[in-house]
């Protein structure tokens, strides 16, 4: 099974700052990596698919990059509504999720 | 508008069974793979099962293999999750989802399953 190691577990940043979240796969996942945002009591919402493609309706301050085993989500110009937990998900083989990153906006 | 509505959750004793349903609308149900994903209280997400478009292929992680069964009825636009021999560690919110990680990705609102005596 492919393991996804996500970091950091939590993050605190100010409005307008830029943050990055990383996911490391235990083997090459060939860009089969998506990023989700989840707010309390809500279901996850897709932000990025195929490592770097922005889902329709998602603000352009969100971007994804990476290849092979290393992937990252970058959020520019943080807004208060970005406070949430973020997960990566690989589906190169059976789906596995990262452990999540809780983002707090100061 | 795409909708996925999960039902069938509740409180169940360890060792008993429960069947979840997810009714889909707003898209051509028979054209999409469907998934069940769960999230234990305050924890991360775990993939539980997948089913292909005609129901002929199903997939499970080791944690539920042999206990859970996913199925679908394309005429009724519904996907099911039969959960047997339930354990306390199966306590979670269960989400139904379509076409994970693609531009057509969509999740239901989730249904809570509590396994406790």
PDB file of C-alpha atoms in Angstrom:
ATOM      1  CA  UNK A   1       0.000   0.000   0.000  1.00  0.00           C
ATOM      2  CA  UNK A   2       1.159   3.538  -0.740  1.00  0.00           C
ATOM      3  CA  UNK A   3       1.612   5.633   2.399  1.00  0.00           C
ATOM      4  CA  UNK A   4       1.156   9.410   2.368  1.00  0.00           C
ATOM      5  CA  UNK A   5       3.114  11.482   4.886  1.00  0.00           C
ATOM      6  CA  UNK A   6       1.647  14.960   5.234  1.00  0.00           C
ATOM      7  CA  UNK A   7       3.282  17.907   6.981  1.00  0.00           C
ATOM      8  CA  UNK A   8       2.927  19.983   9.002  1.00  0.00           C
ATOM      9  CA  UNK A   9       0.098  18.669  11.178  1.00  0.00           C
ATOM     10  CA  UNK A  10      -0.907  22.218  12.041  1.00  0.00           C
ATOM     11  CA  UNK A  11      -0.073  25.672  10.841  1.00  0.00           C
ATOM     12  CA  UNK A  12      -0.793  29.193  12.037  1.00  0.00           C
ATOM     13  CA  UNK A  13      -0.411  32.148   9.684  1.00  0.00           C
ATOM     14  CA  UNK A  14      -1.617  35.710   9.321  1.00  0.00           C
ATOM     15  CA  UNK A  15      -3.967  37.211   6.792  1.00  0.00           C
ATOM     16  CA  UNK A  16      -2.169  37.914   3.512  1.00  0.00           C
ATOM     17  CA  UNK A  17       0.662  35.458   4.170  1.00  0.00           C
ATOM     18  CA  UNK A  18       1.619  32.500   1.983  1.00  0.00           C
ATOM     19  CA  UNK A  19       1.729  28.923   3.319  1.00  0.00           C
ATOM     20  CA  UNK A  20       2.724  25.534   1.927  1.00  0.00           C
ATOM     21  CA  UNK A  21       1.644  22.029   2.867  1.00  0.00           C
ATOM     22  CA  UNK A  22       3.607  18.969   1.798  1.00  0.00           C
ATOM     23  CA  UNK A  23       2.734  15.359   1.034  1.00  0.00           C
ATOM     24  CA  UNK A  24       5.357  12.686   0.555  1.00  0.00           C
ATOM     25  CA  UNK A  25       4.357   9.384  -1.033  1.00  0.00           C
ATOM     26  CA  UNK A  26       6.095   6.109  -0.197  1.00  0.00           C
ATOM     27  CA  UNK A  27       6.547   5.479  -3.927  1.00  0.00           C
ATOM     28  CA  UNK A  28       6.056   7.265  -7.226  1.00  0.00           C
ATOM     29  CA  UNK A  29       2.370   8.182  -7.669  1.00  0.00           C
ATOM     30  CA  UNK A  30       2.761   9.729 -11.136  1.00  0.00           C
ATOM     31  CA  UNK A  31       0.931  12.966 -10.268  1.00  0.00           C
ATOM     32  CA  UNK A  32      -2.193  11.063  -9.162  1.00  0.00           C
ATOM     33  CA  UNK A  33      -2.581  13.414  -6.225  1.00  0.00           C
ATOM     34  CA  UNK A  34      -5.446  15.639  -5.153  1.00  0.00           C
ATOM     35  CA  UNK A  35      -5.845  18.247  -2.430  1.00  0.00           C
ATOM     36  CA  UNK A  36      -9.017  18.797  -0.408  1.00  0.00           C
ATOM     37  CA  UNK A  37     -10.250  21.435   2.016  1.00  0.00           C
ATOM     38  CA  UNK A  38     -12.544  20.451   4.878  1.00  0.00           C
ATOM     39  CA  UNK A  39     -14.288  22.849   7.240  1.00  0.00           C
ATOM     40  CA  UNK A  40     -15.813  21.659  10.543  1.00  0.00           C
ATOM     41  CA  UNK A  41     -19.017  19.695  10.077  1.00  0.00           C
ATOM     42  CA  UNK A  42     -18.684  19.738   6.293  1.00  0.00           C
ATOM     43  CA  UNK A  43     -17.609  17.225   3.682  1.00  0.00           C
ATOM     44  CA  UNK A  44     -14.253  17.678   1.916  1.00  0.00           C
ATOM     45  CA  UNK A  45     -14.133  19.903  -1.157  1.00  0.00           C
ATOM     46  CA  UNK A  46     -11.715  19.275  -4.030  1.00  0.00           C
ATOM     47  CA  UNK A  47      -9.187  22.063  -4.602  1.00  0.00           C
ATOM     48  CA  UNK A  48      -6.533  20.548  -6.865  1.00  0.00           C
ATOM     49  CA  UNK A  49      -6.499  17.388  -8.987  1.00  0.00           C
ATOM     50  CA  UNK A  50      -3.741  15.644 -10.885  1.00  0.00           C
ATOM     51  CA  UNK A  51      -1.198  17.434  -8.692  1.00  0.00           C
ATOM     52  CA  UNK A  52      -1.558  20.906 -10.206  1.00  0.00           C
ATOM     53  CA  UNK A  53      -4.936  21.356 -11.925  1.00  0.00           C
ATOM     54  CA  UNK A  54      -7.220  23.861 -10.220  1.00  0.00           C
ATOM     55  CA  UNK A  55     -10.790  22.668  -9.722  1.00  0.00           C
ATOM     56  CA  UNK A  56     -13.475  24.920 -11.202  1.00  0.00           C
ATOM     57  CA  UNK A  57     -14.599  27.595  -8.766  1.00  0.00           C
ATOM     58  CA  UNK A  58     -11.526  27.378  -6.553  1.00  0.00           C
ATOM     59  CA  UNK A  59      -9.711  30.707  -6.076  1.00  0.00           C
ATOM     60  CA  UNK A  60      -6.449  31.084  -7.983  1.00  0.00           C
ATOM     61  CA  UNK A  61      -4.546  31.745  -4.738  1.00  0.00           C
ATOM     62  CA  UNK A  62      -4.535  27.944  -4.354  1.00  0.00           C
ATOM     63  CA  UNK A  63      -1.935  26.062  -6.373  1.00  0.00           C
ATOM     64  CA  UNK A  64      -0.441  22.592  -6.437  1.00  0.00           C
ATOM     65  CA  UNK A  65       2.901  21.320  -7.595  1.00  0.00           C
ATOM     66  CA  UNK A  66       5.162  18.318  -7.448  1.00  0.00           C
ATOM     67  CA  UNK A  67       6.018  15.071  -9.127  1.00  0.00           C
ATOM     68  CA  UNK A  68       7.198  11.583  -8.320  1.00  0.00           C
ATOM     69  CA  UNK A  69       6.854  11.206  -4.565  1.00  0.00           C
ATOM     70  CA  UNK A  70       6.819  14.868  -3.435  1.00  0.00           C
ATOM     71  CA  UNK A  71       3.850  17.197  -3.715  1.00  0.00           C
ATOM     72  CA  UNK A  72       2.795  20.496  -2.222  1.00  0.00           C
ATOM     73  CA  UNK A  73      -0.182  22.777  -1.871  1.00  0.00           C
ATOM     74  CA  UNK A  74       0.488  26.508  -1.736  1.00  0.00           C
ATOM     75  CA  UNK A  75      -1.996  29.103  -0.575  1.00  0.00           C
ATOM     76  CA  UNK A  76      -1.135  32.709  -1.414  1.00  0.00           C
ATOM     77  CA  UNK A  77      -2.561  35.817   0.225  1.00  0.00           C
ATOM     78  CA  UNK A  78      -4.365  33.985   3.009  1.00  0.00           C
ATOM     79  CA  UNK A  79      -7.936  34.974   3.695  1.00  0.00           C
ATOM     80  CA  UNK A  80      -9.992  34.252   6.821  1.00  0.00           C
ATOM     81  CA  UNK A  81     -12.143  31.742   4.902  1.00  0.00           C
ATOM     82  CA  UNK A  82      -9.059  29.579   4.299  1.00  0.00           C
ATOM     83  CA  UNK A  83      -9.124  28.417   7.929  1.00  0.00           C
ATOM     84  CA  UNK A  84      -9.761  24.681   7.494  1.00  0.00           C
ATOM     85  CA  UNK A  85      -8.117  21.274   7.460  1.00  0.00           C
ATOM     86  CA  UNK A  86      -6.376  20.253   4.250  1.00  0.00           C
ATOM     87  CA  UNK A  87      -5.834  16.671   3.071  1.00  0.00           C
ATOM     88  CA  UNK A  88      -3.930  15.124   0.218  1.00  0.00           C
ATOM     89  CA  UNK A  89      -5.230  11.970  -1.495  1.00  0.00           C
ATOM     90  CA  UNK A  90      -3.353   9.682  -3.847  1.00  0.00           C
ATOM     91  CA  UNK A  91      -5.175   7.336  -6.185  1.00  0.00           C
ATOM     92  CA  UNK A  92      -2.282   5.867  -8.120  1.00  0.00           C
ATOM     93  CA  UNK A  93      -3.470   2.597  -6.636  1.00  0.00           C
ATOM     94  CA  UNK A  94      -5.953   2.056  -3.809  1.00  0.00           C
ATOM     95  CA  UNK A  95      -6.747   5.522  -2.446  1.00  0.00           C
ATOM     96  CA  UNK A  96      -4.858   6.722   0.608  1.00  0.00           C
ATOM     97  CA  UNK A  97      -5.124  10.052   2.375  1.00  0.00           C
ATOM     98  CA  UNK A  98      -2.571  12.185   4.128  1.00  0.00           C
ATOM     99  CA  UNK A  99      -3.165  12.749   7.835  1.00  0.00           C
ATOM    100  CA  UNK A 100      -4.298  16.334   7.377  1.00  0.00           C
ATOM    101  CA  UNK A 101      -3.043  19.853   8.127  1.00  0.00           C
ATOM    102  CA  UNK A 102      -5.098  22.170  10.299  1.00  0.00           C
ATOM    103  CA  UNK A 103      -4.636  25.767   9.173  1.00  0.00           C
ATOM    104  CA  UNK A 104      -5.374  28.557  11.633  1.00  0.00           C
ATOM    105  CA  UNK A 105      -5.552  32.168  10.507  1.00  0.00           C
ATOM    106  CA  UNK A 106      -4.154  34.555  13.105  1.00  0.00           C
TER     107      UNK A 106
ATOM    108  CA  UNK B   1     -27.389  20.035  -9.400  1.00  0.00           C
ATOM    109  CA  UNK B   2     -25.368  17.049  -8.216  1.00  0.00           C
ATOM    110  CA  UNK B   3     -26.607  15.523  -4.972  1.00  0.00           C
ATOM    111  CA  UNK B   4     -25.504  12.513  -2.934  1.00  0.00           C
ATOM    112  CA  UNK B   5     -27.657  11.757   0.097  1.00  0.00           C
ATOM    113  CA  UNK B   6     -26.515   9.113   2.563  1.00  0.00           C
ATOM    114  CA  UNK B   7     -28.922   7.357   4.928  1.00  0.00           C
ATOM    115  CA  UNK B   8     -28.946   4.341   7.204  1.00  0.00           C
ATOM    116  CA  UNK B   9     -26.558   5.409   9.934  1.00  0.00           C
ATOM    117  CA  UNK B  10     -27.157   5.124  13.646  1.00  0.00           C
ATOM    118  CA  UNK B  11     -26.149   3.359  16.836  1.00  0.00           C
ATOM    119  CA  UNK B  12     -25.395  -0.356  16.540  1.00  0.00           C
ATOM    120  CA  UNK B  13     -23.919  -2.910  18.920  1.00  0.00           C
ATOM    121  CA  UNK B  14     -20.533  -4.518  18.239  1.00  0.00           C
ATOM    122  CA  UNK B  15     -20.841  -7.586  16.037  1.00  0.00           C
ATOM    123  CA  UNK B  16     -24.093  -6.453  14.455  1.00  0.00           C
ATOM    124  CA  UNK B  17     -24.783  -5.255  10.905  1.00  0.00           C
ATOM    125  CA  UNK B  18     -25.861  -2.023   9.255  1.00  0.00           C
ATOM    126  CA  UNK B  19     -26.543  -1.064   5.643  1.00  0.00           C
ATOM    127  CA  UNK B  20     -25.881   2.414   4.336  1.00  0.00           C
ATOM    128  CA  UNK B  21     -27.503   3.826   1.208  1.00  0.00           C
ATOM    129  CA  UNK B  22     -26.499   6.746  -0.973  1.00  0.00           C
ATOM    130  CA  UNK B  23     -29.021   8.107  -3.448  1.00  0.00           C
ATOM    131  CA  UNK B  24     -27.581  10.102  -6.328  1.00  0.00           C
ATOM    132  CA  UNK B  25     -29.172  12.744  -8.515  1.00  0.00           C
ATOM    133  CA  UNK B  26     -28.156  15.441 -10.970  1.00  0.00           C
ATOM    134  CA  UNK B  27     -25.772  13.306 -13.018  1.00  0.00           C
ATOM    135  CA  UNK B  28     -25.643  10.092 -15.023  1.00  0.00           C
ATOM    136  CA  UNK B  29     -25.071   7.739 -12.094  1.00  0.00           C
ATOM    137  CA  UNK B  30     -24.217   4.692 -14.200  1.00  0.00           C
ATOM    138  CA  UNK B  31     -21.238   6.493 -15.771  1.00  0.00           C
ATOM    139  CA  UNK B  32     -19.261   7.051 -12.589  1.00  0.00           C
ATOM    140  CA  UNK B  33     -17.244   5.032 -10.116  1.00  0.00           C
ATOM    141  CA  UNK B  34     -18.570   5.430  -6.594  1.00  0.00           C
ATOM    142  CA  UNK B  35     -16.748   5.381  -3.263  1.00  0.00           C
ATOM    143  CA  UNK B  36     -17.310   5.185   0.464  1.00  0.00           C
ATOM    144  CA  UNK B  37     -14.880   7.088   2.697  1.00  0.00           C
ATOM    145  CA  UNK B  38     -15.060   7.378   6.469  1.00  0.00           C
ATOM    146  CA  UNK B  39     -13.785   9.752   9.121  1.00  0.00           C
ATOM    147  CA  UNK B  40     -13.601   8.774  12.775  1.00  0.00           C
ATOM    148  CA  UNK B  41     -14.462  11.593  15.202  1.00  0.00           C
ATOM    149  CA  UNK B  42     -11.665  14.157  15.205  1.00  0.00           C
ATOM    150  CA  UNK B  43      -9.543  12.007  12.886  1.00  0.00           C
ATOM    151  CA  UNK B  44      -8.466  11.862   9.275  1.00  0.00           C
ATOM    152  CA  UNK B  45     -10.062  10.313   6.230  1.00  0.00           C
ATOM    153  CA  UNK B  46      -9.955   6.625   5.299  1.00  0.00           C
ATOM    154  CA  UNK B  47     -11.039   5.077   2.003  1.00  0.00           C
ATOM    155  CA  UNK B  48     -13.493   2.228   2.697  1.00  0.00           C
ATOM    156  CA  UNK B  49     -14.535   0.881  -0.691  1.00  0.00           C
ATOM    157  CA  UNK B  50     -14.876   1.531  -4.418  1.00  0.00           C
ATOM    158  CA  UNK B  51     -17.138   0.163  -7.124  1.00  0.00           C
ATOM    159  CA  UNK B  52     -16.867   0.508 -10.873  1.00  0.00           C
ATOM    160  CA  UNK B  53     -19.630   1.711 -13.166  1.00  0.00           C
ATOM    161  CA  UNK B  54     -21.442  -1.612 -13.691  1.00  0.00           C
ATOM    162  CA  UNK B  55     -20.790  -2.996 -10.229  1.00  0.00           C
ATOM    163  CA  UNK B  56     -18.653  -5.816 -11.545  1.00  0.00           C
ATOM    164  CA  UNK B  57     -15.488  -4.747  -9.721  1.00  0.00           C
ATOM    165  CA  UNK B  58     -15.220  -3.793  -6.075  1.00  0.00           C
ATOM    166  CA  UNK B  59     -12.264  -2.865  -3.880  1.00  0.00           C
ATOM    167  CA  UNK B  60     -11.591  -2.644  -0.143  1.00  0.00           C
ATOM    168  CA  UNK B  61      -8.727  -1.916   2.242  1.00  0.00           C
ATOM    169  CA  UNK B  62      -7.649  -4.704   4.581  1.00  0.00           C
ATOM    170  CA  UNK B  63      -9.373  -2.969   7.510  1.00  0.00           C
ATOM    171  CA  UNK B  64     -12.849  -3.818   6.163  1.00  0.00           C
ATOM    172  CA  UNK B  65     -12.219  -6.604   3.633  1.00  0.00           C
ATOM    173  CA  UNK B  66     -14.474  -9.580   4.318  1.00  0.00           C
ATOM    174  CA  UNK B  67     -16.801  -7.528   6.541  1.00  0.00           C
ATOM    175  CA  UNK B  68     -18.051  -4.733   4.259  1.00  0.00           C
ATOM    176  CA  UNK B  69     -19.676  -5.084   0.825  1.00  0.00           C
ATOM    177  CA  UNK B  70     -20.280  -2.276  -1.630  1.00  0.00           C
ATOM    178  CA  UNK B  71     -22.936  -2.634  -4.323  1.00  0.00           C
ATOM    179  CA  UNK B  72     -24.937  -0.429  -6.630  1.00  0.00           C
ATOM    180  CA  UNK B  73     -28.288  -0.319  -8.378  1.00  0.00           C
ATOM    181  CA  UNK B  74     -27.957   1.814 -11.492  1.00  0.00           C
ATOM    182  CA  UNK B  75     -31.713   1.699 -12.097  1.00  0.00           C
ATOM    183  CA  UNK B  76     -32.283   3.246  -8.665  1.00  0.00           C
ATOM    184  CA  UNK B  77     -29.236   5.571  -8.767  1.00  0.00           C
ATOM    185  CA  UNK B  78     -28.131   4.159  -5.432  1.00  0.00           C
ATOM    186  CA  UNK B  79     -24.920   2.792  -3.989  1.00  0.00           C
ATOM    187  CA  UNK B  80     -24.931   0.695  -0.837  1.00  0.00           C
ATOM    188  CA  UNK B  81     -22.494  -0.297   1.880  1.00  0.00           C
ATOM    189  CA  UNK B  82     -23.365  -3.451   3.794  1.00  0.00           C
ATOM    190  CA  UNK B  83     -21.367  -3.496   7.018  1.00  0.00           C
ATOM    191  CA  UNK B  84     -21.179  -6.735   8.990  1.00  0.00           C
ATOM    192  CA  UNK B  85     -19.361  -7.735  12.181  1.00  0.00           C
ATOM    193  CA  UNK B  86     -19.077  -4.106  13.189  1.00  0.00           C
ATOM    194  CA  UNK B  87     -16.375  -3.047  15.634  1.00  0.00           C
ATOM    195  CA  UNK B  88     -15.931   0.032  17.811  1.00  0.00           C
ATOM    196  CA  UNK B  89     -13.189   1.214  15.451  1.00  0.00           C
ATOM    197  CA  UNK B  90     -15.777   1.414  12.650  1.00  0.00           C
ATOM    198  CA  UNK B  91     -17.384   4.362  14.448  1.00  0.00           C
ATOM    199  CA  UNK B  92     -17.168   7.256  11.991  1.00  0.00           C
ATOM    200  CA  UNK B  93     -18.949   9.555   9.620  1.00  0.00           C
ATOM    201  CA  UNK B  94     -19.354   7.695   6.334  1.00  0.00           C
ATOM    202  CA  UNK B  95     -19.258   9.699   3.126  1.00  0.00           C
ATOM    203  CA  UNK B  96     -20.437   8.606  -0.287  1.00  0.00           C
ATOM    204  CA  UNK B  97     -18.461  10.152  -3.149  1.00  0.00           C
ATOM    205  CA  UNK B  98     -18.300  10.060  -6.912  1.00  0.00           C
ATOM    206  CA  UNK B  99     -15.301  10.084  -9.215  1.00  0.00           C
ATOM    207  CA  UNK B 100     -12.684  10.894  -6.583  1.00  0.00           C
ATOM    208  CA  UNK B 101      -9.796  13.176  -7.560  1.00  0.00           C
ATOM    209  CA  UNK B 102     -11.256  14.136 -10.938  1.00  0.00           C
ATOM    210  CA  UNK B 103     -12.985  17.381 -11.959  1.00  0.00           C
ATOM    211  CA  UNK B 104     -16.276  15.511 -11.359  1.00  0.00           C
ATOM    212  CA  UNK B 105     -15.418  14.740  -7.743  1.00  0.00           C
ATOM    213  CA  UNK B 106     -18.343  15.241  -5.351  1.00  0.00           C
ATOM    214  CA  UNK B 107     -19.057  14.101  -1.771  1.00  0.00           C
ATOM    215  CA  UNK B 108     -22.285  13.671   0.143  1.00  0.00           C
ATOM    216  CA  UNK B 109     -22.892  15.302   3.514  1.00  0.00           C
ATOM    217  CA  UNK B 110     -22.071  12.102   5.403  1.00  0.00           C
ATOM    218  CA  UNK B 111     -23.904   9.815   7.815  1.00  0.00           C
ATOM    219  CA  UNK B 112     -22.813   8.920  11.333  1.00  0.00           C
ATOM    220  CA  UNK B 113     -22.307   5.316  12.413  1.00  0.00           C
ATOM    221  CA  UNK B 114     -21.681   4.616  16.094  1.00  0.00           C
ATOM    222  CA  UNK B 115     -20.688   1.126  17.186  1.00  0.00           C
ATOM    223  CA  UNK B 116     -21.159   0.766  20.921  1.00  0.00           C
ATOM    224  CA  UNK B 117     -22.816  -1.486  23.454  1.00  0.00           C
TER     225      UNK B 117
END
